[in-house]
Structure formats: C-alpha cells, structure tokens
mmCIF file of C-alpha atoms in Angstrom:
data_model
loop_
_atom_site.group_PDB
_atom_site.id
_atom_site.type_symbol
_atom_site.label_atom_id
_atom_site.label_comp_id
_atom_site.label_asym_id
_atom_site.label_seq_id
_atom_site.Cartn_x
_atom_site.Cartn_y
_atom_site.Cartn_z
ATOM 1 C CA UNK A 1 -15.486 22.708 16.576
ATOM 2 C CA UNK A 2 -14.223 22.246 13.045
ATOM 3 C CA UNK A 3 -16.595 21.260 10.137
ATOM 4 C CA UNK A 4 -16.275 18.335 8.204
ATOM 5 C CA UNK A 5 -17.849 15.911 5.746
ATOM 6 C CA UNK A 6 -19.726 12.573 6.437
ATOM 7 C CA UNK A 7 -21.623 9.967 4.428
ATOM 8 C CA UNK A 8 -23.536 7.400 7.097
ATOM 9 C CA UNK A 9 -25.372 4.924 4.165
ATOM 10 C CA UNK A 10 -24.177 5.143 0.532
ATOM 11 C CA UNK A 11 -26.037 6.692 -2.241
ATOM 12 C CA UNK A 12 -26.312 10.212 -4.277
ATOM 13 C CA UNK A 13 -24.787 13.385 -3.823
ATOM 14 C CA UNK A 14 -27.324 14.047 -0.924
ATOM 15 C CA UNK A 15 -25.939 11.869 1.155
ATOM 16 C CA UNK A 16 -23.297 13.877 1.709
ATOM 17 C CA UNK A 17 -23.976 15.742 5.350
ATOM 18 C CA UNK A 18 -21.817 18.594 6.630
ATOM 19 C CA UNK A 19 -21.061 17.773 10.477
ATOM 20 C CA UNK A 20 -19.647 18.878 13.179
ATOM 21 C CA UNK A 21 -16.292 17.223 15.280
ATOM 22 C CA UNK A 22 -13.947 18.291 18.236
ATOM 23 C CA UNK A 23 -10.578 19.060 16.826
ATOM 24 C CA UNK A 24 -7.836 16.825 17.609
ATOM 25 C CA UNK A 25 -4.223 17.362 18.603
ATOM 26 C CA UNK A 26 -1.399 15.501 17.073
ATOM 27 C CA UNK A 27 0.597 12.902 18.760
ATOM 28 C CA UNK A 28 4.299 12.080 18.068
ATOM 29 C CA UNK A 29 5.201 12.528 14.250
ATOM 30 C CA UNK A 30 1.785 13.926 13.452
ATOM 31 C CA UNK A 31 0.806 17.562 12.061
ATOM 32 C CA UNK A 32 -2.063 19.640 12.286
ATOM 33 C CA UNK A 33 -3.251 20.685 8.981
ATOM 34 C CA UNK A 34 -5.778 24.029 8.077
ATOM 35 C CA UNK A 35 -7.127 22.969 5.683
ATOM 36 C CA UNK A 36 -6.925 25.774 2.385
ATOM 37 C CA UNK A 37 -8.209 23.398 -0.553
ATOM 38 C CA UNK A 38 -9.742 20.108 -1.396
ATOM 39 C CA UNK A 39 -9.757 18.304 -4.605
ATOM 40 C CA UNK A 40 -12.919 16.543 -6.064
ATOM 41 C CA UNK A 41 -12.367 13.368 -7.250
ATOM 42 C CA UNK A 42 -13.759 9.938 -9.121
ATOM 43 C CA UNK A 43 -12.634 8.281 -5.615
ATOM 44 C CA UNK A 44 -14.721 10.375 -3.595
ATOM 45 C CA UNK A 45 -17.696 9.237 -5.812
ATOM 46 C CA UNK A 46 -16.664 5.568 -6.046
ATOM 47 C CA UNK A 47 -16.525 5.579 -1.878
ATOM 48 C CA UNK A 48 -20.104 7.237 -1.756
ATOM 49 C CA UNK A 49 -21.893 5.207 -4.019
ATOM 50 C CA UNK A 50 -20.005 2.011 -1.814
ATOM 51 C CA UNK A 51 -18.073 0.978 -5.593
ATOM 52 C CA UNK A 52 -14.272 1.390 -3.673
ATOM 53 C CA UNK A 53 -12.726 -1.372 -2.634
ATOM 54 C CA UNK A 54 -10.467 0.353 -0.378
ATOM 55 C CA UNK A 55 -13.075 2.455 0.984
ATOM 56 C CA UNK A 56 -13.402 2.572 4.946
ATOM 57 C CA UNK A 57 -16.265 1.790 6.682
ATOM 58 C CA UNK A 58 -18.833 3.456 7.687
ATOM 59 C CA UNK A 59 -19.655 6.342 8.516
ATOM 60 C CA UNK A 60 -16.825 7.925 6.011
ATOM 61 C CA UNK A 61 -14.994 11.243 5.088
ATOM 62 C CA UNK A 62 -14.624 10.430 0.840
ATOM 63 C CA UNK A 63 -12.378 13.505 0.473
ATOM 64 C CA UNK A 64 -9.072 12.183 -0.559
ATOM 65 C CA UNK A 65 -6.824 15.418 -1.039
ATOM 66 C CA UNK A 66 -5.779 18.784 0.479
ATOM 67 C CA UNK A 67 -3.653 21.481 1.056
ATOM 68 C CA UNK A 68 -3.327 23.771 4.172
ATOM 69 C CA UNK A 69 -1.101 25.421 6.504
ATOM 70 C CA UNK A 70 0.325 23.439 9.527
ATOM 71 C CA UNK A 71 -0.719 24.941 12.685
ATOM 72 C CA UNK A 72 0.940 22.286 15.137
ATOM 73 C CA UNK A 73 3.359 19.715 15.749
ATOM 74 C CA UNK A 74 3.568 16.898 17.709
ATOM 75 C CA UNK A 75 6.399 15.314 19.506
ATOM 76 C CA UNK A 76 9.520 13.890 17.409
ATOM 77 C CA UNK A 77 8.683 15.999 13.982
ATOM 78 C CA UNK A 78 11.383 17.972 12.702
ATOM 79 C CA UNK A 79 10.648 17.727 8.651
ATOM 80 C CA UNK A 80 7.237 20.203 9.455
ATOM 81 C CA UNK A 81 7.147 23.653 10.704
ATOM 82 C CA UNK A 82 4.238 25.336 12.149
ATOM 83 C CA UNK A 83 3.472 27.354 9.364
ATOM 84 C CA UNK A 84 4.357 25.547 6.384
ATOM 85 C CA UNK A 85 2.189 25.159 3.468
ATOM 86 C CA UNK A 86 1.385 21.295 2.846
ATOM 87 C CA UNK A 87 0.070 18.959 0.033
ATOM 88 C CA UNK A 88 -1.594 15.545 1.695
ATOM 89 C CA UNK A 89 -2.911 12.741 -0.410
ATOM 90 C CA UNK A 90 -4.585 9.792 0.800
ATOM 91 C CA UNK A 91 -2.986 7.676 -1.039
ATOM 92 C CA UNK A 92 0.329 7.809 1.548
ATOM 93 C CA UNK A 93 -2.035 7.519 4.580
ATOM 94 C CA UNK A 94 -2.965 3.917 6.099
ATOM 95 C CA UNK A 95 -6.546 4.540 5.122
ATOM 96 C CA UNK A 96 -8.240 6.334 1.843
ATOM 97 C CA UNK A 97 -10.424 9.573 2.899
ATOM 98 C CA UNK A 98 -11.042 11.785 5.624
ATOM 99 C CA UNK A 99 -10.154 15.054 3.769
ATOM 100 C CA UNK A 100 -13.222 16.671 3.259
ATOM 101 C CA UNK A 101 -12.360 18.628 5.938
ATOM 102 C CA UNK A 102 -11.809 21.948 7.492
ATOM 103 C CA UNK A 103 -8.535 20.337 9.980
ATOM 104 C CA UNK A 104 -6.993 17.328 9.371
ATOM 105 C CA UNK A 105 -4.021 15.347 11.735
ATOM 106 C CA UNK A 106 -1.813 13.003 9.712
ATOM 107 C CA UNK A 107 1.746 11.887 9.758
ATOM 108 C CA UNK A 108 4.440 14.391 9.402
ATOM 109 C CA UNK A 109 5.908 11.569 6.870
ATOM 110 C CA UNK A 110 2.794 11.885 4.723
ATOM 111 C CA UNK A 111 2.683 15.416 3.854
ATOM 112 C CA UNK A 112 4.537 17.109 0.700
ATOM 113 C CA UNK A 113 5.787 21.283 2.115
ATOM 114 C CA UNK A 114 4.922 23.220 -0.469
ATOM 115 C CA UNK A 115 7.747 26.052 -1.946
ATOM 116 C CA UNK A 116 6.175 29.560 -1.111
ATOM 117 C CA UNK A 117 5.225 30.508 -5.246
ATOM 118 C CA UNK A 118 2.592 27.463 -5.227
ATOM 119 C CA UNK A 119 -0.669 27.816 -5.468
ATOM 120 C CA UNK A 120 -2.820 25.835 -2.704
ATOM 121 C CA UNK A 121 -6.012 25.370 -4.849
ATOM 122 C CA UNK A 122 -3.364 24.536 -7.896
ATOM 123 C CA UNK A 123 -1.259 21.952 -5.515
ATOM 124 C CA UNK A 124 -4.390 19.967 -4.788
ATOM 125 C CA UNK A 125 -4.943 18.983 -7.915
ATOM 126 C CA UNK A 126 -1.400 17.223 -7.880
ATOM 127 C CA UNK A 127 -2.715 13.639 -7.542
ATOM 128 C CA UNK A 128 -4.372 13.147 -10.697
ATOM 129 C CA UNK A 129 -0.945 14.334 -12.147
ATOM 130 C CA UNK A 130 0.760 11.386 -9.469
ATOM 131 C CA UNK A 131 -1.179 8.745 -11.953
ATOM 132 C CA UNK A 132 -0.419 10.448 -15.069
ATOM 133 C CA UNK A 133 3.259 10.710 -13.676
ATOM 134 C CA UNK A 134 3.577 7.246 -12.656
ATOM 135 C CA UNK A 135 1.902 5.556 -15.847
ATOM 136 C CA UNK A 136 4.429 7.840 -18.655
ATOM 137 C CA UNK A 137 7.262 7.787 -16.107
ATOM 138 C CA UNK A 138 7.672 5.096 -13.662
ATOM 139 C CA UNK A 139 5.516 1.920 -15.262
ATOM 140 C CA UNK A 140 8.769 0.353 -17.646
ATOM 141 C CA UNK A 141 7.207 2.490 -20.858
ATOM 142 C CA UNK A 142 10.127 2.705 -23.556
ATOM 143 C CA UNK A 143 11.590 6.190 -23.197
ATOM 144 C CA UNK A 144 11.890 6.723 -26.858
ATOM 145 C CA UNK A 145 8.414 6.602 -27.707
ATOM 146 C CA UNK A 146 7.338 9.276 -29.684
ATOM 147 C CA UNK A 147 3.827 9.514 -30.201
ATOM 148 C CA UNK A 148 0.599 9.172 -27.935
ATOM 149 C CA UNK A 149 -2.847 8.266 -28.262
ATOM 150 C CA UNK A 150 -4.971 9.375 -25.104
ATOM 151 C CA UNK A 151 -8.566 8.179 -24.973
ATOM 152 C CA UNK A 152 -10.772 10.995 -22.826
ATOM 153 C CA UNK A 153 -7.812 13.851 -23.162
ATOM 154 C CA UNK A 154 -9.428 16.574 -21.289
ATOM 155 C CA UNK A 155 -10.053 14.124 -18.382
ATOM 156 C CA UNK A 156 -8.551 14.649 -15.015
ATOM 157 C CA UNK A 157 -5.755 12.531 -15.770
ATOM 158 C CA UNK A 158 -5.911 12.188 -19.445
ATOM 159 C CA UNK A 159 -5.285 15.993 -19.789
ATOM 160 C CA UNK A 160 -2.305 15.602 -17.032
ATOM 161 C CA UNK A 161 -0.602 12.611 -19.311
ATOM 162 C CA UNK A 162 -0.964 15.043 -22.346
ATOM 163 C CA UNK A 163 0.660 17.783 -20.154
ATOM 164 C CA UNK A 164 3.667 15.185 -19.039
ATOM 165 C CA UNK A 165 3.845 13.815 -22.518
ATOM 166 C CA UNK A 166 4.631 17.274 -24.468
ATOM 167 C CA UNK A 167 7.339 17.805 -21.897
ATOM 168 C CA UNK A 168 9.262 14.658 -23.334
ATOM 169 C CA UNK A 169 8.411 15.902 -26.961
ATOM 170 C CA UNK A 170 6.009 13.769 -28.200
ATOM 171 C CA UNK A 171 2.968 14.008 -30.425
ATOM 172 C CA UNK A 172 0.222 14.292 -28.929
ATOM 173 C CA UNK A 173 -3.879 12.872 -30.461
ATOM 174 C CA UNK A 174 -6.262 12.835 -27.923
ATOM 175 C CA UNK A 175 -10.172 12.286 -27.878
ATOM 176 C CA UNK A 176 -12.927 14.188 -26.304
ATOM 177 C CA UNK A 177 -17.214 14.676 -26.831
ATOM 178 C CA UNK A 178 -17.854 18.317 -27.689
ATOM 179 C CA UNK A 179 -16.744 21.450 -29.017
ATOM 180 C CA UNK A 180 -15.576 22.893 -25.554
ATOM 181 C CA UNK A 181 -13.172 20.284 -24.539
ATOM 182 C CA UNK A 182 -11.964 20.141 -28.138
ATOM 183 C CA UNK A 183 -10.929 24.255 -27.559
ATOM 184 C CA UNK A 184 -9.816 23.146 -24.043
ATOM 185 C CA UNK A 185 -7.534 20.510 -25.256
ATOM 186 C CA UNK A 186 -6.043 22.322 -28.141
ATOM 187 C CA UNK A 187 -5.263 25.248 -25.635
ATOM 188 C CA UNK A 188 -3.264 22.609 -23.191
ATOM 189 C CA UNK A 189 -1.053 21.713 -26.503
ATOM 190 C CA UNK A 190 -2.916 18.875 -27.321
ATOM 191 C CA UNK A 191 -1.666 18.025 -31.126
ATOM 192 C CA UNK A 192 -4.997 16.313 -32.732
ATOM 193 C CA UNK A 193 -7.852 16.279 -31.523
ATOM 194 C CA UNK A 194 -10.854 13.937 -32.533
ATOM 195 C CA UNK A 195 -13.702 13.019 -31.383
ATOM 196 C CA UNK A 196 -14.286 10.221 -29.631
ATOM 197 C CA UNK A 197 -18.167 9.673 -30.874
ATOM 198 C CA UNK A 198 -16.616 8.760 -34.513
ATOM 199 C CA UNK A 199 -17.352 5.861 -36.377
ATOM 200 C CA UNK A 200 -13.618 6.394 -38.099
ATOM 201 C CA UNK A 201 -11.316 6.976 -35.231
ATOM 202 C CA UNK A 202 -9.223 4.346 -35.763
ATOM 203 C CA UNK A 203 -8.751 4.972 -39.753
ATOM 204 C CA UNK A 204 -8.562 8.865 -38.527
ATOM 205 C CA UNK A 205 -5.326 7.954 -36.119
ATOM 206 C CA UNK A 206 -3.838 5.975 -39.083
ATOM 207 C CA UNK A 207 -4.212 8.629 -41.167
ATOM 208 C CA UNK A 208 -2.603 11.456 -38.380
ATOM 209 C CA UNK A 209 0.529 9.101 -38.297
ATOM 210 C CA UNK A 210 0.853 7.970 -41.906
ATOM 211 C CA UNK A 211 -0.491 4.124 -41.542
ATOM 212 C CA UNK A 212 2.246 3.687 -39.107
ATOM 213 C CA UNK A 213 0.315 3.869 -35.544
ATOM 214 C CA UNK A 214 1.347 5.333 -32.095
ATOM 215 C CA UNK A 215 3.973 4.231 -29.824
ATOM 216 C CA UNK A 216 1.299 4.820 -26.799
ATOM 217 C CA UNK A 217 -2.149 4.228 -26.000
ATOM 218 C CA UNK A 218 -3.645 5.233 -22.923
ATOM 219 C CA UNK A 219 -7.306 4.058 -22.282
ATOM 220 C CA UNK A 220 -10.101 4.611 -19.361
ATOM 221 C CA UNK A 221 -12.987 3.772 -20.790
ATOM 222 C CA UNK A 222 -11.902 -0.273 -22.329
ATOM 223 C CA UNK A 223 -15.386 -1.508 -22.917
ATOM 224 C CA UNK A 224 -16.063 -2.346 -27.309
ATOM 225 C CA UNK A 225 -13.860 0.479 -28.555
ATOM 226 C CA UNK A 226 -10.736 -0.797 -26.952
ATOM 227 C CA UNK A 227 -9.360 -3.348 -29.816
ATOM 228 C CA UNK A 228 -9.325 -0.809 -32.194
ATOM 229 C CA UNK A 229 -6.605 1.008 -29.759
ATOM 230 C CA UNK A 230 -4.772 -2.068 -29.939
ATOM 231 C CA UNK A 231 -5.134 -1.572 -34.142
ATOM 232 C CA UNK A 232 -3.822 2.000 -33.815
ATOM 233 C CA UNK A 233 -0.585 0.834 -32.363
ATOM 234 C CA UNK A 234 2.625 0.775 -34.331
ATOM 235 C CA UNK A 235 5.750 -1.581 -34.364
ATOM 236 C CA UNK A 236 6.430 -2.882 -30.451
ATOM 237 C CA UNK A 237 3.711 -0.222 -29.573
ATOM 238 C CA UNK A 238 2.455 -0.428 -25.613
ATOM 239 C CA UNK A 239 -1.958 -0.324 -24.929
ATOM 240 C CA UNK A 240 -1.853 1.014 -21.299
ATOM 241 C CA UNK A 241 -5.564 0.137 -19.371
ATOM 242 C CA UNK A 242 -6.118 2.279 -15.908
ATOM 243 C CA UNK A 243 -9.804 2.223 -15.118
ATOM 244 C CA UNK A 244 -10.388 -1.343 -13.253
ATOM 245 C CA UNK A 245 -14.560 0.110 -13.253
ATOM 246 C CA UNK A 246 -14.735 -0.192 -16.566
ATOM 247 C CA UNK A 247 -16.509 -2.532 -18.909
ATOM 248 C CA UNK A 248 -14.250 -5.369 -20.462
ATOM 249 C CA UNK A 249 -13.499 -5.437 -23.950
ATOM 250 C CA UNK A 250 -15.824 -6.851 -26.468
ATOM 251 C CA UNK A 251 -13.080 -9.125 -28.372
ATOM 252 C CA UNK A 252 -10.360 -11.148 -27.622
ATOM 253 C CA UNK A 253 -7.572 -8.806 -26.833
ATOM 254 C CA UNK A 254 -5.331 -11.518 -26.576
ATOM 255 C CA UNK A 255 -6.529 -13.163 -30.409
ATOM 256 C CA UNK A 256 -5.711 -10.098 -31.496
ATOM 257 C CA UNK A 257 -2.513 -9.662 -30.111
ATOM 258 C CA UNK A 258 -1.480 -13.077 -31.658
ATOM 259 C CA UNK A 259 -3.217 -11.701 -35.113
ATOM 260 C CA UNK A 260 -0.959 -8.675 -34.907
ATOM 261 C CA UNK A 261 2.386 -10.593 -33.560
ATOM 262 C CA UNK A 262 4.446 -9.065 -36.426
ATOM 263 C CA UNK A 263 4.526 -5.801 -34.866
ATOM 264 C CA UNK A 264 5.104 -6.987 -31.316
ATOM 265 C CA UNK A 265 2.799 -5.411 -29.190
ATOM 266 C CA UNK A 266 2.257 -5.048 -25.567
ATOM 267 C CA UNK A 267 -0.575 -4.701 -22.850
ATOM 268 C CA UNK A 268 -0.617 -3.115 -19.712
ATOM 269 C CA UNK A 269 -2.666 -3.146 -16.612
ATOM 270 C CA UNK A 270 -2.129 0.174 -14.248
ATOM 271 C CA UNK A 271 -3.420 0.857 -10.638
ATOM 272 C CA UNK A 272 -2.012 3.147 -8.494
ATOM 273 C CA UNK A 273 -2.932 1.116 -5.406
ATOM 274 C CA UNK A 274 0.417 -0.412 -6.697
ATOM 275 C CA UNK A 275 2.167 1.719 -5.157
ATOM 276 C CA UNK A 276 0.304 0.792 -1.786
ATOM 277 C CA UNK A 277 3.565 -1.057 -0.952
ATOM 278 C CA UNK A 278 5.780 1.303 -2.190
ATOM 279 C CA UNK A 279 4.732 4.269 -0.437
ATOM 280 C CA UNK A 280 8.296 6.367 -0.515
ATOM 281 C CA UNK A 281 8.163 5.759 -3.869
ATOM 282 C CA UNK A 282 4.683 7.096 -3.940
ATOM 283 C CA UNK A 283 5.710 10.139 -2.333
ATOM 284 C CA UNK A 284 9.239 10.574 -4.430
ATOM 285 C CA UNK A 285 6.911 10.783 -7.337
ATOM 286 C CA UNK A 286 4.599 13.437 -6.017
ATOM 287 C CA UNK A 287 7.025 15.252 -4.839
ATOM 288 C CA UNK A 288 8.654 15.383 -8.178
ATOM 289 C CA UNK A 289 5.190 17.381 -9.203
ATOM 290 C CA UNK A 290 5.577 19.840 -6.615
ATOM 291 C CA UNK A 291 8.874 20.740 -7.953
ATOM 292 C CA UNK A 292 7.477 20.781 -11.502
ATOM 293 C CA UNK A 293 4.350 22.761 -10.108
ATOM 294 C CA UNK A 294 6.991 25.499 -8.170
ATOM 295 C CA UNK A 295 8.879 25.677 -11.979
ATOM 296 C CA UNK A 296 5.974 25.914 -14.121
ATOM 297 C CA UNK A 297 6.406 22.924 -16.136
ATOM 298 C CA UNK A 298 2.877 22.005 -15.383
ATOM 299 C CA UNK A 299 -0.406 24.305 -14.659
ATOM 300 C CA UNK A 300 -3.353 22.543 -13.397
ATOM 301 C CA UNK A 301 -6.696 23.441 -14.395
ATOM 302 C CA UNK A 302 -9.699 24.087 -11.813
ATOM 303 C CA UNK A 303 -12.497 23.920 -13.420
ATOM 304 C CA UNK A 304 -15.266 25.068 -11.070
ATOM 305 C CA UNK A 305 -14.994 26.032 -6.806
ATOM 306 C CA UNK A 306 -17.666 25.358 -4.548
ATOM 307 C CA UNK A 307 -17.533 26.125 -0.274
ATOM 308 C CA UNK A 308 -17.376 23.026 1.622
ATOM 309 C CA UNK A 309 -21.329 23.218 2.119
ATOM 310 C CA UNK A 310 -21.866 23.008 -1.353
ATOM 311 C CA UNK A 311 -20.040 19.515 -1.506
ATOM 312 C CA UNK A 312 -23.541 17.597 -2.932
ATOM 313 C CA UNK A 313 -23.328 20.069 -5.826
ATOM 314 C CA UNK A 314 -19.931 19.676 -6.348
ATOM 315 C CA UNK A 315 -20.024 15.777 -6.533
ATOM 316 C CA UNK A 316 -23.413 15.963 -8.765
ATOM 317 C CA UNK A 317 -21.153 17.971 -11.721
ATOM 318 C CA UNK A 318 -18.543 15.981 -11.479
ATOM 319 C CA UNK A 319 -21.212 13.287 -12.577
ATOM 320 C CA UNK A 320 -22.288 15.176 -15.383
ATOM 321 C CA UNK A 321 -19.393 14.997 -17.103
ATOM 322 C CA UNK A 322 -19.506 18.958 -18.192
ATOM 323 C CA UNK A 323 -16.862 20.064 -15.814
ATOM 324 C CA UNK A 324 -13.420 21.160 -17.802
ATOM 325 C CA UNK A 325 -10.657 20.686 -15.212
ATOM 326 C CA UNK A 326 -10.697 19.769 -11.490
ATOM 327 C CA UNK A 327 -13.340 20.437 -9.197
ATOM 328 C CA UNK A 328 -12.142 22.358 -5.635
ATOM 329 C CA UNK A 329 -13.595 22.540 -2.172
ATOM 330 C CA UNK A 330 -12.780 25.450 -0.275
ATOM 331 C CA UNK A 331 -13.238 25.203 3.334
#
C-alpha cells in the first residue's frame, strides 16, 4: 500500500486526509515514480478551496509537482530507465494533481530525467521558475529591456523572475511587506527594494530610474495599485498581469493607456494554461531549467519541509503569507 493525499468536499487545510491506495503498475509508455519531493503550491490551495478551474473532480489529489526515482517501466519506453531521477509537473499531464503522493504512474513523455548533481527537493521547485521562464522568455517581451519592476519579489515566482532577470543583466526593483523578505530579496540580488505598503511607490520607482520608468512590470496582485504600474513605465514600456484571482483594477487601464499614448505602452495578460496546447513547448521550457538548475545559474529556495502527514500544516503557512521560499513535502 502506498500513502497518498485526498480531499473528498472542499474547504480548509483539514480537509486534507492522508489515505491509503494499492499501487499501480504502468502500462505502455508509462513510468513508475518514488516519489523523493513534493512542491507546495497556490494551485494546490486554489483546488482545495474548489477556486481552480481546471481542478478534477472529486475526490482529488491537489499536489501538482514531484521528483523521485523511477522504479519501473512499462512496455514501449526507451527515454526512462529504472533508476533515473525524474522531475513531473502537472502541468504536461492530461489532468492537474495527483502528486501528493508517495508513487505516482505517468507518461514516460511527461517526465524531465534529472542530471545526477541536482538536488530532488531543489528540482521540485522548478515550476514556479517554468512561469517566471515563460513570462521574461517566451511571451514576445523586447529582449533589450533593461530594467524591471516586480510587484511581490520574494514570491514564489516573483523571486524566480528576479533570479531570470539578473541573468540577462537587468536592474532589478522589487516590492515586498517586512523586514525579512526585504534581507531575503537583497540576498537573491534583488537591486531596490521597497515596500510595497508605501503611499510613494510610484514617485519612489521614478526616482530609482531618474523620471524615466522601467522597461518591465510584472504584477500579481492588479486590484487599485495597478495603474500606478502602468505610470512607472517608460517609453514603449510592457505591464505584464499573471494572477487571473485577482481583483480588477480600480481605473480605466485602457483611459490611461490612451492618456499616456506618447510613450507607447503595452499590456499583457499571462496564463500558463497557455501552454495547455503547446505542451512540447511546455516541456522544452522546463527542461531548459533543469539544465540551468544542473549549471547553477539558478538556486531555488525551500523555505520550510514538512512529512507528507503534516500536509494541513503545510498548506495553512503557505496561507499565512510568512513562508520565505517554497514549501516541500517529503514523503
């Protein structure tokens, strides 16, 4: 029997019930996965609380990454070994979930091998970077840009487009809420750092880049503040959205687009459920992580471990909002 995690009605953390299932053998061009690591992630809350549109029914598994060891093959798989260390997201299988798990099957052409110097717990944390990676590098961004503005820096994915964005060379001011993740974000090479409680963070962005605005804007949170990261643009600057949950802007984004039409600006929508019909895409991207992962370029940051049982506590601080880095499952 192999332990796993199920939610049967939607609700708080303590809905989430550790249970028990038969493991199951793979069929032709599937793998057999042990499962090493498992990330925590604003998904898996989003499918608990019933708030995911591409959720499955249920009763549900939330988890939506791991890493392991392969342990069997099926029929007609020759790009697996037993043996090899593996990186699965969700996002390249046919349904979100089921990766709160101690064994997972899935298709052989889902899974990323891992080189031998990476880290499991590390490798798991590789989809937040796939959003990062995709927004900077694969959304029709101009490649000269120089300068970034990233709303919620020490986020998940907010901290991974500040990692992504000092590898092209660019300045980097990002916002946080306290002291900690100030120190946190400064350590990760974060340029300026300001808080994003201010009542001058716009005239405080202006001021970092001489009156003459960012290039990029990256923004979660939308909701009243977002015009004014429209204002810190500069000249044929891009405003990039990503969190379809959040609240819409107070003003007319588009008004103000027209008010600022001297300096040509642009706004973008991202999802990464774009990429739902791209999937080898999808995967070229992650697998352009690993390779950055086995090199060093990038480091991600856990920022707390629980076991598997402890999955209800895990959820319940990513909540708070106090966790610095990603949250890990260990099975």
């Amino acid at each position: 029997m192999i332990r796993q995690v199920l939610i049967r009605e939607h609700g708080g953390p303590e809905v989430l019930r550790i249970e028990q299932a038969q493991p199951v053998a793979p069929k032709a061009g599937q793998v057999c996965i042990r499962t090493r690591a498992m990330a925590v992630s604003k998904p898996d809350l989003l499918m608990r609380q019933g708030r995911y549109k591409w959720s499955p029914p249920l009763p549900l598994n939330p988890g939506n990454e791991l890493t392991g060891v392969v342990t069997a093959i099926g029929e007609q798989v020759d790009s697996v070994r037993v043996g090899d260390a593996v990186l699965l997201s969700a996002r390249e299988l046919p349904q979100r979930g089921g990766c709160y798990t101690e064994e997972m099957v899935a298709p052989a052409s889902a899974v990323h091998v891992l080189p031998p110097n990476v880290d499991l717990q590390k490798a798991v944390l590789l989809p937040s970077y796939v959003v990062a990676h995709a927004m900077l590098n694969d959304f029709g961004l101009p490649r000269e840009a120089r300068s970034v503005f990233i709303n919620g820096v020490s986020g998940a994915v907010g901290s991974a487009l500040a990692e992504l964005a000092k590898l092209r060379g660019m300045t980097v001011i990002g916002t946080v809420g306290s002291s900690s993740k100030e120190q946190y974000a400064k350590s990760r090479g974060v340029d300026h750092v300001l808080n994003y409680n201010s009542d001058h963070l716009l005239a405080e962005v202006l001021d970092l880049t001489g009156g003459e605005g960012v290039d990029l804007v990256f923004d979660h949170v939308i909701g009243p503040g977002f015009a004014d990261c429209i204002r810190m643009l500069g000249r044929f600057g891009t405003a990039v959205a990503y969190n379809v949950y959040s609240p819409m802007p107070d003003e007319d984004i588009f008004g103000l687009l027209r008010e600022l039409s001297k300096l040509s600006l642009g706004l973008r929508i991202f999802n990464i459920h774009t990429y739902d019909r791209d999937l080898p895409r999808l995967h070229a991207l992650t697998a352009e992580l690993v390779q950055m992962l086995a090199q060093g370029k990038i480091d991600p940051v856990i920022g707390a471990r629980f076991p598997l049982e402890r999955v209800a506590d895990a959820h319940s601080l990513l909540e708070s909002g106090e966790v610095i880095g990603k949250i890990v499952l260990i099975p």
